CSV table of C-alpha atoms and ligand atoms in Angstrom, one decimal:
chain,number,residue,atom,x,y,z
A,15,UNK,CA,7.3,50.1,44.3
A,16,UNK,CA,3.8,50.7,42.8
A,17,UNK,CA,5.1,50.8,39.3
A,18,UNK,CA,6.3,47.2,39.6
A,19,UNK,CA,3.1,45.8,41.2
A,20,UNK,CA,1.2,43.2,39.0
A,21,UNK,CA,-1.4,42.1,41.5
A,22,UNK,CA,-2.6,43.0,45.0
A,23,UNK,CA,-4.2,40.3,47.1
A,24,UNK,CA,-6.5,41.7,49.7
A,25,UNK,CA,-7.7,39.6,52.6
A,26,UNK,CA,-7.4,38.5,56.2
A,27,UNK,CA,-4.1,37.0,57.3
A,28,UNK,CA,-3.7,34.0,59.7
A,29,UNK,CA,-3.1,36.4,62.6
A,30,UNK,CA,-6.4,38.1,61.9
A,31,UNK,CA,-5.1,41.3,60.4
A,32,UNK,CA,-6.6,42.6,57.2
A,33,UNK,CA,-3.9,43.2,54.6
A,34,UNK,CA,-3.0,44.0,51.1
A,35,UNK,CA,-0.2,41.8,49.7
A,36,UNK,CA,1.6,43.5,46.8
A,37,UNK,CA,3.0,41.0,44.2
A,38,UNK,CA,5.3,41.8,41.3
A,39,UNK,CA,8.2,40.3,39.4
A,40,UNK,CA,7.3,36.9,40.7
A,41,UNK,CA,7.8,37.8,44.3
A,42,UNK,CA,6.1,39.5,47.2
A,43,UNK,CA,7.0,43.2,47.1
A,44,UNK,CA,5.3,44.3,50.3
A,45,UNK,CA,2.6,43.4,52.8
A,46,UNK,CA,0.6,46.5,53.9
A,47,UNK,CA,-2.5,47.5,55.7
A,48,UNK,CA,-6.0,47.4,54.1
A,49,UNK,CA,-5.9,51.1,53.3
A,50,UNK,CA,-2.6,51.1,51.4
A,51,UNK,CA,-3.0,52.7,48.0
A,52,UNK,CA,-2.9,50.2,45.1
A,53,UNK,CA,-2.4,52.6,42.3
A,54,UNK,CA,-3.7,51.2,39.1
A,55,UNK,CA,-2.8,47.5,40.0
A,56,UNK,CA,-5.3,44.7,39.6
A,57,UNK,CA,-6.8,43.6,42.9
A,58,UNK,CA,-7.9,40.1,44.0
A,59,UNK,CA,-10.3,40.3,46.9
A,60,UNK,CA,-10.4,37.1,49.0
A,61,UNK,CA,-14.0,36.1,49.6
A,62,UNK,CA,-15.6,36.8,53.0
A,63,UNK,CA,-14.7,34.3,55.8
A,64,UNK,CA,-11.5,33.2,54.1
A,65,UNK,CA,-7.9,33.4,55.3
A,66,UNK,CA,-4.9,34.2,53.1
A,67,UNK,CA,-1.4,32.8,53.7
A,68,UNK,CA,1.6,31.4,51.9
A,69,UNK,CA,0.6,28.8,49.3
A,70,UNK,CA,1.2,25.1,50.3
A,71,UNK,CA,4.4,23.2,49.5
A,72,UNK,CA,4.5,19.5,48.9
A,73,UNK,CA,8.0,18.0,49.1
A,74,UNK,CA,7.0,14.4,48.3
A,75,UNK,CA,5.0,13.8,45.2
A,76,UNK,CA,5.2,11.2,42.4
A,77,UNK,CA,4.2,13.1,39.2
A,78,UNK,CA,5.4,10.1,37.1
A,79,UNK,CA,5.5,11.3,33.5
A,80,UNK,CA,8.0,10.0,30.9
A,81,UNK,CA,7.1,6.3,30.3
A,82,UNK,CA,4.7,6.2,33.3
A,83,UNK,CA,2.5,9.0,31.9
A,84,UNK,CA,-0.4,6.6,31.7
A,85,UNK,CA,-0.5,6.7,35.5
A,86,UNK,CA,0.0,10.5,35.8
A,87,UNK,CA,2.1,13.2,34.1
A,88,UNK,CA,3.5,16.5,35.0
A,89,UNK,CA,0.4,18.3,33.8
A,90,UNK,CA,-2.3,16.2,35.5
A,91,UNK,CA,-0.4,15.9,38.7
A,92,UNK,CA,0.3,19.6,39.0
A,93,UNK,CA,-3.3,20.4,38.1
A,94,UNK,CA,-4.2,18.3,41.2
A,95,UNK,CA,-1.5,20.3,43.2
A,96,UNK,CA,-3.0,23.7,42.1
A,97,UNK,CA,-6.5,22.5,42.9
A,98,UNK,CA,-5.2,21.7,46.4
A,99,UNK,CA,-3.7,25.1,47.0
A,100,UNK,CA,-0.1,23.8,46.4
A,101,UNK,CA,2.2,26.2,44.6
A,102,UNK,CA,5.4,24.1,44.7
A,103,UNK,CA,6.1,20.4,44.4
A,104,UNK,CA,9.2,18.3,44.7
A,105,UNK,CA,9.0,15.3,42.4
A,106,UNK,CA,10.3,11.8,43.2
A,107,UNK,CA,12.8,9.9,41.1
A,108,UNK,CA,11.3,6.4,40.9
A,109,UNK,CA,10.1,7.1,37.3
A,110,UNK,CA,10.7,5.1,34.2
A,111,UNK,CA,13.5,5.7,33.3
A,112,UNK,CA,14.5,6.3,37.0
A,113,UNK,CA,16.3,9.6,37.7
A,114,UNK,CA,19.5,7.8,38.5
A,115,UNK,CA,21.7,9.5,35.9
A,116,UNK,CA,22.2,13.0,34.4
A,117,UNK,CA,20.4,12.1,31.2
A,118,UNK,CA,17.2,11.0,32.8
A,119,UNK,CA,17.3,14.1,35.0
A,120,UNK,CA,17.5,16.2,31.8
A,121,UNK,CA,14.4,14.4,30.4
A,122,UNK,CA,12.5,15.1,33.7
A,123,UNK,CA,13.5,18.7,33.7
A,124,UNK,CA,12.3,19.1,30.1
A,125,UNK,CA,8.9,17.6,30.9
A,126,UNK,CA,8.5,19.7,34.0
A,127,UNK,CA,9.3,22.9,32.1
A,128,UNK,CA,6.8,22.0,29.4
A,129,UNK,CA,3.9,20.7,31.5
A,130,UNK,CA,4.0,21.9,35.1
A,131,UNK,CA,1.3,24.2,36.3
A,132,UNK,CA,3.0,25.0,39.6
A,133,UNK,CA,6.6,25.6,40.7
A,134,UNK,CA,8.8,22.4,40.8
A,135,UNK,CA,12.0,20.8,42.0
A,136,UNK,CA,13.3,17.2,42.0
A,137,UNK,CA,14.8,14.7,44.3
A,138,UNK,CA,17.5,12.8,42.3
A,139,UNK,CA,17.7,9.0,42.6
A,140,UNK,CA,20.8,7.4,44.0
A,141,UNK,CA,23.1,6.9,40.9
A,142,UNK,CA,24.0,3.4,39.9
A,143,UNK,CA,27.3,4.9,38.8
A,144,UNK,CA,28.8,6.8,41.7
A,145,UNK,CA,30.7,8.9,39.2
A,146,UNK,CA,27.4,10.6,38.3
A,147,UNK,CA,26.8,12.0,41.8
A,148,UNK,CA,28.5,15.4,41.3
A,149,UNK,CA,26.7,16.3,38.1
A,150,UNK,CA,23.4,15.2,39.6
A,151,UNK,CA,23.9,17.0,42.9
A,152,UNK,CA,24.8,20.1,41.0
A,153,UNK,CA,21.7,20.1,38.7
A,154,UNK,CA,19.7,23.3,39.4
A,155,UNK,CA,16.4,21.5,40.0
A,156,UNK,CA,17.8,19.0,42.4
A,157,UNK,CA,17.3,19.6,46.1
A,158,UNK,CA,19.1,16.5,47.1
A,159,UNK,CA,18.9,12.7,46.7
A,160,UNK,CA,16.2,10.2,47.6
A,161,UNK,CA,17.3,6.9,49.3
A,162,UNK,CA,14.9,4.0,49.0
A,163,UNK,CA,15.5,0.8,51.1
A,164,UNK,CA,17.2,-0.9,48.2
A,165,UNK,CA,19.8,2.0,48.1
A,166,UNK,CA,21.0,1.8,51.7
A,167,UNK,CA,23.9,-0.5,50.8
A,168,UNK,CA,24.8,0.9,47.4
A,169,UNK,CA,28.1,2.6,46.7
A,170,UNK,CA,26.1,5.3,44.9
A,171,UNK,CA,24.6,6.3,48.2
A,172,UNK,CA,28.0,7.2,49.8
A,173,UNK,CA,28.9,9.3,46.7
A,174,UNK,CA,25.5,11.0,46.6
A,175,UNK,CA,25.6,11.8,50.4
A,176,UNK,CA,29.1,13.2,50.1
A,177,UNK,CA,28.1,15.5,47.2
A,178,UNK,CA,24.8,16.6,48.8
A,179,UNK,CA,26.7,17.4,52.0
A,180,UNK,CA,29.3,19.4,50.0
A,181,UNK,CA,26.7,21.5,48.2
A,182,UNK,CA,24.4,21.9,51.2
A,183,UNK,CA,21.7,19.8,49.7
A,184,UNK,CA,19.7,17.1,51.5
A,185,UNK,CA,19.2,13.3,51.7
A,186,UNK,CA,15.5,12.4,51.9
A,187,UNK,CA,15.0,8.8,53.2
A,188,UNK,CA,12.3,6.2,52.8
A,189,UNK,CA,12.7,4.7,56.2
A,190,UNK,CA,12.2,0.9,56.0
A,191,UNK,CA,15.2,-1.3,56.7
A,192,UNK,CA,15.4,-3.7,53.8
A,193,UNK,CA,16.4,-6.6,56.1
A,194,UNK,CA,13.2,-6.3,58.1
A,195,UNK,CA,10.6,-6.0,55.4
A,196,UNK,CA,9.1,-8.6,53.0
A,197,UNK,CA,6.3,-9.1,50.5
A,198,UNK,CA,2.9,-9.5,51.9
A,199,UNK,CA,1.3,-12.8,50.9
A,200,UNK,CA,-2.4,-13.5,51.0
A,201,UNK,CA,-4.3,-12.3,54.0
A,202,UNK,CA,-1.3,-10.8,55.9
A,203,UNK,CA,-1.7,-7.2,57.1
A,204,UNK,CA,0.9,-4.7,55.9
A,205,UNK,CA,2.3,-4.2,59.3
A,206,UNK,CA,3.0,-7.9,59.7
A,207,UNK,CA,5.3,-8.0,56.7
A,208,UNK,CA,6.6,-4.4,57.0
A,209,UNK,CA,6.7,-3.8,60.8
A,210,UNK,CA,7.1,-0.3,62.4
A,211,UNK,CA,10.4,-1.4,63.8
A,212,UNK,CA,11.8,-1.4,60.3
A,213,UNK,CA,11.4,2.3,60.3
A,214,UNK,CA,13.3,3.0,63.5
A,215,UNK,CA,16.0,0.6,62.4
A,216,UNK,CA,16.3,2.4,59.1
A,217,UNK,CA,16.8,5.8,60.8
A,218,UNK,CA,19.6,4.4,62.9
A,219,UNK,CA,21.2,2.8,59.9
A,220,UNK,CA,21.1,6.1,57.9
A,221,UNK,CA,22.5,7.9,60.8
A,222,UNK,CA,25.5,5.6,60.8
A,223,UNK,CA,26.3,6.2,57.2
A,224,UNK,CA,25.4,9.9,56.8
A,225,UNK,CA,28.5,12.2,56.6
A,226,UNK,CA,28.6,14.9,59.3
A,227,UNK,CA,26.8,18.0,58.3
A,228,UNK,CA,24.5,16.3,55.8
A,229,UNK,CA,20.9,17.4,56.1
A,230,UNK,CA,18.7,14.3,56.4
A,231,UNK,CA,14.9,14.3,56.1
A,232,UNK,CA,12.9,11.2,57.0
A,233,UNK,CA,9.8,11.1,54.9
A,234,UNK,CA,6.4,9.4,55.6
A,235,UNK,CA,7.1,8.4,59.1
A,236,UNK,CA,4.2,6.3,60.4
A,237,UNK,CA,4.9,6.0,64.1
A,238,UNK,CA,5.9,8.3,66.9
A,239,UNK,CA,9.0,6.2,67.5
A,240,UNK,CA,10.2,6.9,64.0
A,241,UNK,CA,9.7,10.7,64.6
A,242,UNK,CA,11.6,10.5,67.9
A,243,UNK,CA,14.5,8.5,66.3
A,244,UNK,CA,14.7,11.1,63.5
A,245,UNK,CA,14.7,14.0,66.0
A,246,UNK,CA,17.4,12.3,68.1
A,247,UNK,CA,19.8,12.7,65.2
A,248,UNK,CA,18.7,16.2,64.3
A,249,UNK,CA,16.9,14.9,61.2
A,250,UNK,CA,13.7,16.5,60.0
A,251,UNK,CA,10.6,14.4,59.3
A,252,UNK,CA,7.2,14.4,57.7
A,253,UNK,CA,4.0,12.4,57.9
A,254,UNK,CA,1.3,11.8,55.3
A,255,UNK,CA,-2.4,12.6,55.5
A,256,UNK,CA,-3.2,8.9,54.8
A,257,UNK,CA,-1.1,7.6,57.7
A,258,UNK,CA,-2.9,10.2,59.9
A,259,UNK,CA,-6.4,9.1,58.7
A,260,UNK,CA,-6.6,5.5,57.6
A,261,UNK,CA,-5.6,2.4,59.7
A,262,UNK,CA,-4.7,-1.2,59.0
A,263,UNK,CA,-8.4,-2.0,59.3
A,264,UNK,CA,-8.9,-0.2,56.0
A,265,UNK,CA,-6.7,-2.7,54.2
A,266,UNK,CA,-9.7,-5.0,54.1
A,267,UNK,CA,-11.2,-2.5,51.6
A,268,UNK,CA,-8.7,-3.5,49.0
A,269,UNK,CA,-5.8,-2.3,47.0
A,270,UNK,CA,-6.7,1.4,47.2
A,271,UNK,CA,-5.4,1.2,50.8
A,272,UNK,CA,-2.2,-0.6,50.0
A,273,UNK,CA,0.8,1.7,50.5
A,274,UNK,CA,4.4,1.5,51.6
A,275,UNK,CA,5.1,2.0,54.4
A,276,UNK,CA,1.7,0.3,55.3
A,277,UNK,CA,-1.2,1.7,57.2
A,278,UNK,CA,-0.8,1.1,60.9
A,279,UNK,CA,-3.1,-0.2,63.7
A,280,UNK,CA,-5.6,2.3,65.1
A,281,UNK,CA,-3.6,2.9,68.3
A,282,UNK,CA,-0.5,3.7,66.3
A,283,UNK,CA,-2.4,6.1,64.1
A,284,UNK,CA,-3.8,7.8,67.2
A,285,UNK,CA,-0.3,8.2,68.5
A,286,UNK,CA,0.9,9.7,65.3
A,287,UNK,CA,-1.9,12.2,65.3
A,288,UNK,CA,-1.0,13.1,68.8
A,289,UNK,CA,2.7,13.4,67.9
A,290,UNK,CA,1.7,15.9,65.1
A,291,UNK,CA,-0.4,17.9,67.5
A,292,UNK,CA,2.5,18.2,70.0
A,293,UNK,CA,4.9,19.3,67.3
A,294,UNK,CA,7.0,16.2,67.0
A,295,UNK,CA,6.7,16.0,63.2
A,296,UNK,CA,8.4,18.8,61.2
A,297,UNK,CA,6.1,18.7,58.2
A,298,UNK,CA,3.3,17.0,56.2
A,299,UNK,CA,3.8,15.7,52.7
A,300,UNK,CA,1.2,13.9,50.5
A,301,UNK,CA,3.4,11.1,49.1
A,302,UNK,CA,1.0,11.5,46.1
A,303,UNK,CA,1.5,8.1,44.5
A,304,UNK,CA,-0.9,7.7,41.5
A,305,UNK,CA,-1.6,4.4,39.8
A,306,UNK,CA,-4.4,3.8,37.3
A,307,UNK,CA,-7.9,2.9,38.7
A,308,UNK,CA,-7.5,-0.4,36.8
A,309,UNK,CA,-4.2,-1.2,38.6
A,310,UNK,CA,-5.7,-0.3,42.0
A,311,UNK,CA,-8.7,-2.6,41.4
A,312,UNK,CA,-6.4,-5.6,41.3
A,313,UNK,CA,-5.8,-8.2,44.0
A,314,UNK,CA,-3.9,-6.6,47.0
A,315,UNK,CA,-1.1,-9.2,46.8
A,316,UNK,CA,-0.2,-8.2,43.3
A,317,UNK,CA,-1.3,-4.6,42.8
A,318,UNK,CA,1.0,-1.6,43.1
A,319,UNK,CA,1.3,0.3,46.4
A,320,UNK,CA,0.5,4.0,46.7
A,321,UNK,CA,-2.2,6.5,47.6
A,322,UNK,CA,-2.8,9.7,45.6
A,323,UNK,CA,-3.5,12.8,47.7
A,324,UNK,CA,-2.0,16.0,46.3
A,325,UNK,CA,-5.4,17.6,45.7
A,326,UNK,CA,-6.6,16.7,49.2
A,327,UNK,CA,-3.7,17.0,51.6
A,328,UNK,CA,-4.6,20.6,52.6
A,329,UNK,CA,-8.2,19.6,53.0
A,330,UNK,CA,-7.3,16.8,55.4
A,331,UNK,CA,-5.0,19.0,57.4
A,332,UNK,CA,-7.6,21.8,57.6
A,333,UNK,CA,-10.1,19.1,58.8
A,334,UNK,CA,-7.7,18.1,61.6
A,335,UNK,CA,-7.5,21.8,62.5
A,336,UNK,CA,-11.3,22.1,62.5
A,337,UNK,CA,-11.5,19.3,65.0
A,338,UNK,CA,-9.0,21.0,67.3
A,339,UNK,CA,-6.2,18.6,66.8
A,340,UNK,CA,-4.0,21.5,66.0
A,341,UNK,CA,-4.4,25.2,65.3
A,342,UNK,CA,-5.1,26.6,61.8
A,343,UNK,CA,-1.7,28.3,61.9
A,344,UNK,CA,0.2,25.2,62.8
A,345,UNK,CA,-1.7,23.1,60.2
A,346,UNK,CA,-0.8,25.7,57.6
A,347,UNK,CA,2.9,25.8,58.6
A,348,UNK,CA,3.2,22.1,58.5
A,349,UNK,CA,2.4,22.1,54.8
A,350,UNK,CA,4.2,25.3,53.8
A,351,UNK,CA,7.0,26.9,55.8
A,352,UNK,CA,8.2,23.8,57.6
A,353,UNK,CA,8.5,21.5,54.5
A,354,UNK,CA,10.1,24.3,52.5
A,355,UNK,CA,12.7,24.7,55.3
A,356,UNK,CA,13.3,20.9,55.6
A,357,UNK,CA,13.8,20.5,51.8
A,358,UNK,CA,15.9,23.6,51.4
A,359,UNK,CA,13.4,25.5,49.3
A,360,UNK,CA,14.1,29.2,49.8
A,361,UNK,CA,11.3,31.7,49.5
A,362,UNK,CA,8.4,29.3,49.9
A,363,UNK,CA,6.0,29.1,52.8
A,364,UNK,CA,6.5,32.8,53.6
A,365,UNK,CA,4.9,36.1,52.7
A,366,UNK,CA,7.7,38.6,53.5
A,367,UNK,CA,9.2,40.8,50.8
A,368,UNK,CA,11.3,38.7,48.5
A,369,UNK,CA,9.3,35.5,49.0
A,370,UNK,CA,7.8,33.8,46.0
A,371,UNK,CA,4.5,35.3,44.9
A,372,UNK,CA,2.5,32.2,46.0
A,373,UNK,CA,-0.6,32.8,48.1
A,374,UNK,CA,-3.3,30.3,49.1
A,375,UNK,CA,-6.8,31.4,50.1
A,376,UNK,CA,-8.6,29.0,52.4
A,377,UNK,CA,-12.1,28.9,53.6
A,378,UNK,CA,-11.7,27.1,57.0
A,379,UNK,CA,-15.4,26.3,57.3
A,380,UNK,CA,-16.3,25.2,53.8
A,381,UNK,CA,-17.4,21.5,53.9
A,382,UNK,CA,-17.4,18.9,51.2
A,383,UNK,CA,-16.9,15.3,50.2
A,384,UNK,CA,-13.9,14.1,48.3
A,385,UNK,CA,-14.9,12.7,44.9
A,386,UNK,CA,-18.2,14.8,45.0
A,387,UNK,CA,-17.2,18.4,45.7
A,388,UNK,CA,-13.6,18.1,44.3
A,389,UNK,CA,-12.4,18.1,40.7
A,390,UNK,CA,-10.1,15.1,41.0
A,391,UNK,CA,-7.5,16.2,38.5
A,392,UNK,CA,-5.2,13.3,39.1
A,393,UNK,CA,-5.4,10.4,36.6
A,394,UNK,CA,-5.7,8.2,39.7
A,395,UNK,CA,-8.9,9.9,40.7
A,396,UNK,CA,-9.8,10.2,44.4
A,397,UNK,CA,-8.8,6.7,45.2
A,398,UNK,CA,-8.7,5.9,48.9
A,399,UNK,CA,-10.0,9.4,49.7
A,400,UNK,CA,-13.4,9.0,47.9
A,401,UNK,CA,-16.2,9.8,50.4
A,402,UNK,CA,-13.9,11.6,52.9
A,403,UNK,CA,-15.8,14.5,54.5
A,404,UNK,CA,-13.6,17.5,54.9
A,405,UNK,CA,-14.1,20.9,56.6
A,406,UNK,CA,-11.7,23.5,55.3
A,407,UNK,CA,-10.8,24.0,51.7
A,408,UNK,CA,-8.3,26.0,49.5
A,409,UNK,CA,-10.6,28.2,47.4
A,410,UNK,CA,-8.0,30.1,45.4
A,411,UNK,CA,-4.3,29.9,44.5
A,412,UNK,CA,-2.3,32.9,43.3
A,413,UNK,CA,1.0,32.2,41.6
A,414,UNK,CA,3.2,35.0,40.2
A,415,UNK,CA,0.8,37.6,39.0
A,416,UNK,CA,-2.1,35.4,38.3
A,417,UNK,CA,-5.0,33.7,40.0
A,418,UNK,CA,-4.3,30.2,38.8
A,419,UNK,CA,-7.1,28.3,40.7
A,420,UNK,CA,-10.5,29.5,41.9
A,421,UNK,CA,-13.1,27.3,43.5
A,422,UNK,CA,-11.2,24.2,42.7
A,423,UNK,CA,-11.0,25.0,39.0
A,424,UNK,CA,-7.4,25.4,37.6
A,425,UNK,CA,-6.8,28.0,35.0
A,426,UNK,CA,-4.3,26.0,33.0
A,427,UNK,CA,-3.1,28.6,30.6
A,428,UNK,CA,-2.3,31.2,33.3
A,429,UNK,CA,-0.7,28.5,35.6
A,430,UNK,CA,1.5,27.2,32.8
A,431,UNK,CA,2.8,30.7,32.2
A,432,UNK,CA,3.5,31.4,35.8
A,433,UNK,CA,5.1,28.0,36.9
A,434,UNK,CA,8.8,28.0,37.1
A,435,UNK,CA,11.6,26.1,38.9
A,436,UNK,CA,11.1,26.3,42.6
A,437,UNK,CA,14.8,26.7,42.9
A,438,UNK,CA,14.9,30.0,41.1
A,439,UNK,CA,15.0,32.0,44.3
A,440,UNK,CA,17.6,29.6,45.9
A,441,UNK,CA,19.8,30.4,42.9
A,442,UNK,CA,19.9,34.1,43.7
A,443,UNK,CA,17.3,35.5,41.3
A,444,UNK,CA,15.5,37.0,44.4
A,445,UNK,CA,14.0,40.3,43.2
A,446,UNK,CA,14.8,43.3,45.2
A,447,UNK,CA,11.7,44.4,47.1
B,19,LIG,O1,3.3,3.1,48.4
B,19,LIG,C1,4.3,3.6,47.8
B,19,LIG,N1,4.2,4.0,46.5
B,19,LIG,N2,5.5,3.6,48.4
B,19,LIG,C2,6.6,4.0,47.7
B,19,LIG,O2,7.7,4.0,48.3
B,19,LIG,C3,6.6,4.2,46.3
B,19,LIG,C4,5.2,4.7,45.9
B,19,LIG,C5,5.0,4.8,44.4
B,19,LIG,O3,5.9,5.3,43.7
B,19,LIG,O4,4.0,4.3,44.0
B,20,LIG,ZN1,6.8,8.3,47.8
């Protein structure tokens, strides 16, 4: 094995053991004790007081790119990911052009291959032409289809769901029933025009149209009732850092806090945090939704919804762990192994032989303030998170055979060389250990 080792990561694992993690050929070759010989391999020693574990995985991000590159592109968005300890992202299809046909998917795949600094996959949009569903479902970067509220009634959804089911791919759902949500006019709180009941109703509706055997994932659930409804059908679910942190009271602070689904009243947020601490949510995803600082300084009735958070999601989770809301190990799993499993990403969120060589190093007691002690690589800047005090920070990210982020600074050349489709392992290129 030693002849194939490119890098050895030495540090303390989540279970407290000291270990040497042998990486080579893009995967984990072995995890051994601290005295295992390293031969002539390069060694990265994690700093004292840190913990090493599988790198984070974010299954809901909007990298934008293409004609929306002025908001974010695959380079700036994945720099934010790397700075946040995230080694794999799954990009959303509401781009311009939207990823609702094979041609647009091809353009997106080309941008990701050229610009991404971390591993990547894609959720395809629901095709306008149902005849496109097979080619899109079969695209190697596609983990499944994303259904927005406007898609629930479309003929494309039935075709996409059938193809996803046939290929073992997933349907990821934005759960807000279109019949129950409206635009917010002046002075109305988000929850008044987009009530929580719209989420539960959406879950029932999707359950009624999903073919048997289809894996369904309910994303950015904002209430415990939504999580319960999802679980009742065997669907997986995720919650966002912003719905766990901010409340509808923050909406008074302006467009930075406008997001769909909206921020909820404090008692609902409390319930959501509790639901996460008791294991009702399967995963955490950032729903990183960048818009320009100019757009987000507009009037709340007209400005675009969305909160960026890819660089900060791990910090927010680690902060919840530092407060005792959940253990460090559970917080870590919620943003690595669990989302990887829900999205169907093989080889991520694990450190066993054959898993992707993707390791995060976290200092659970390092404190800082977003916007001051962070790099803020996203074109959207820190946005709503500016001034948030965190405790717990990813201090390094190892991808392939390289340290691609250290102390928040992303080494772009190394990262660009190492990044590859996150679906490479799924497709059977798993190196023998
Ligand atoms: O707030 C949101 N922003 N919700 C969405 O569903 C889309 C997202 C975006 O793309 O900006
Ligand atoms: Zn989203």
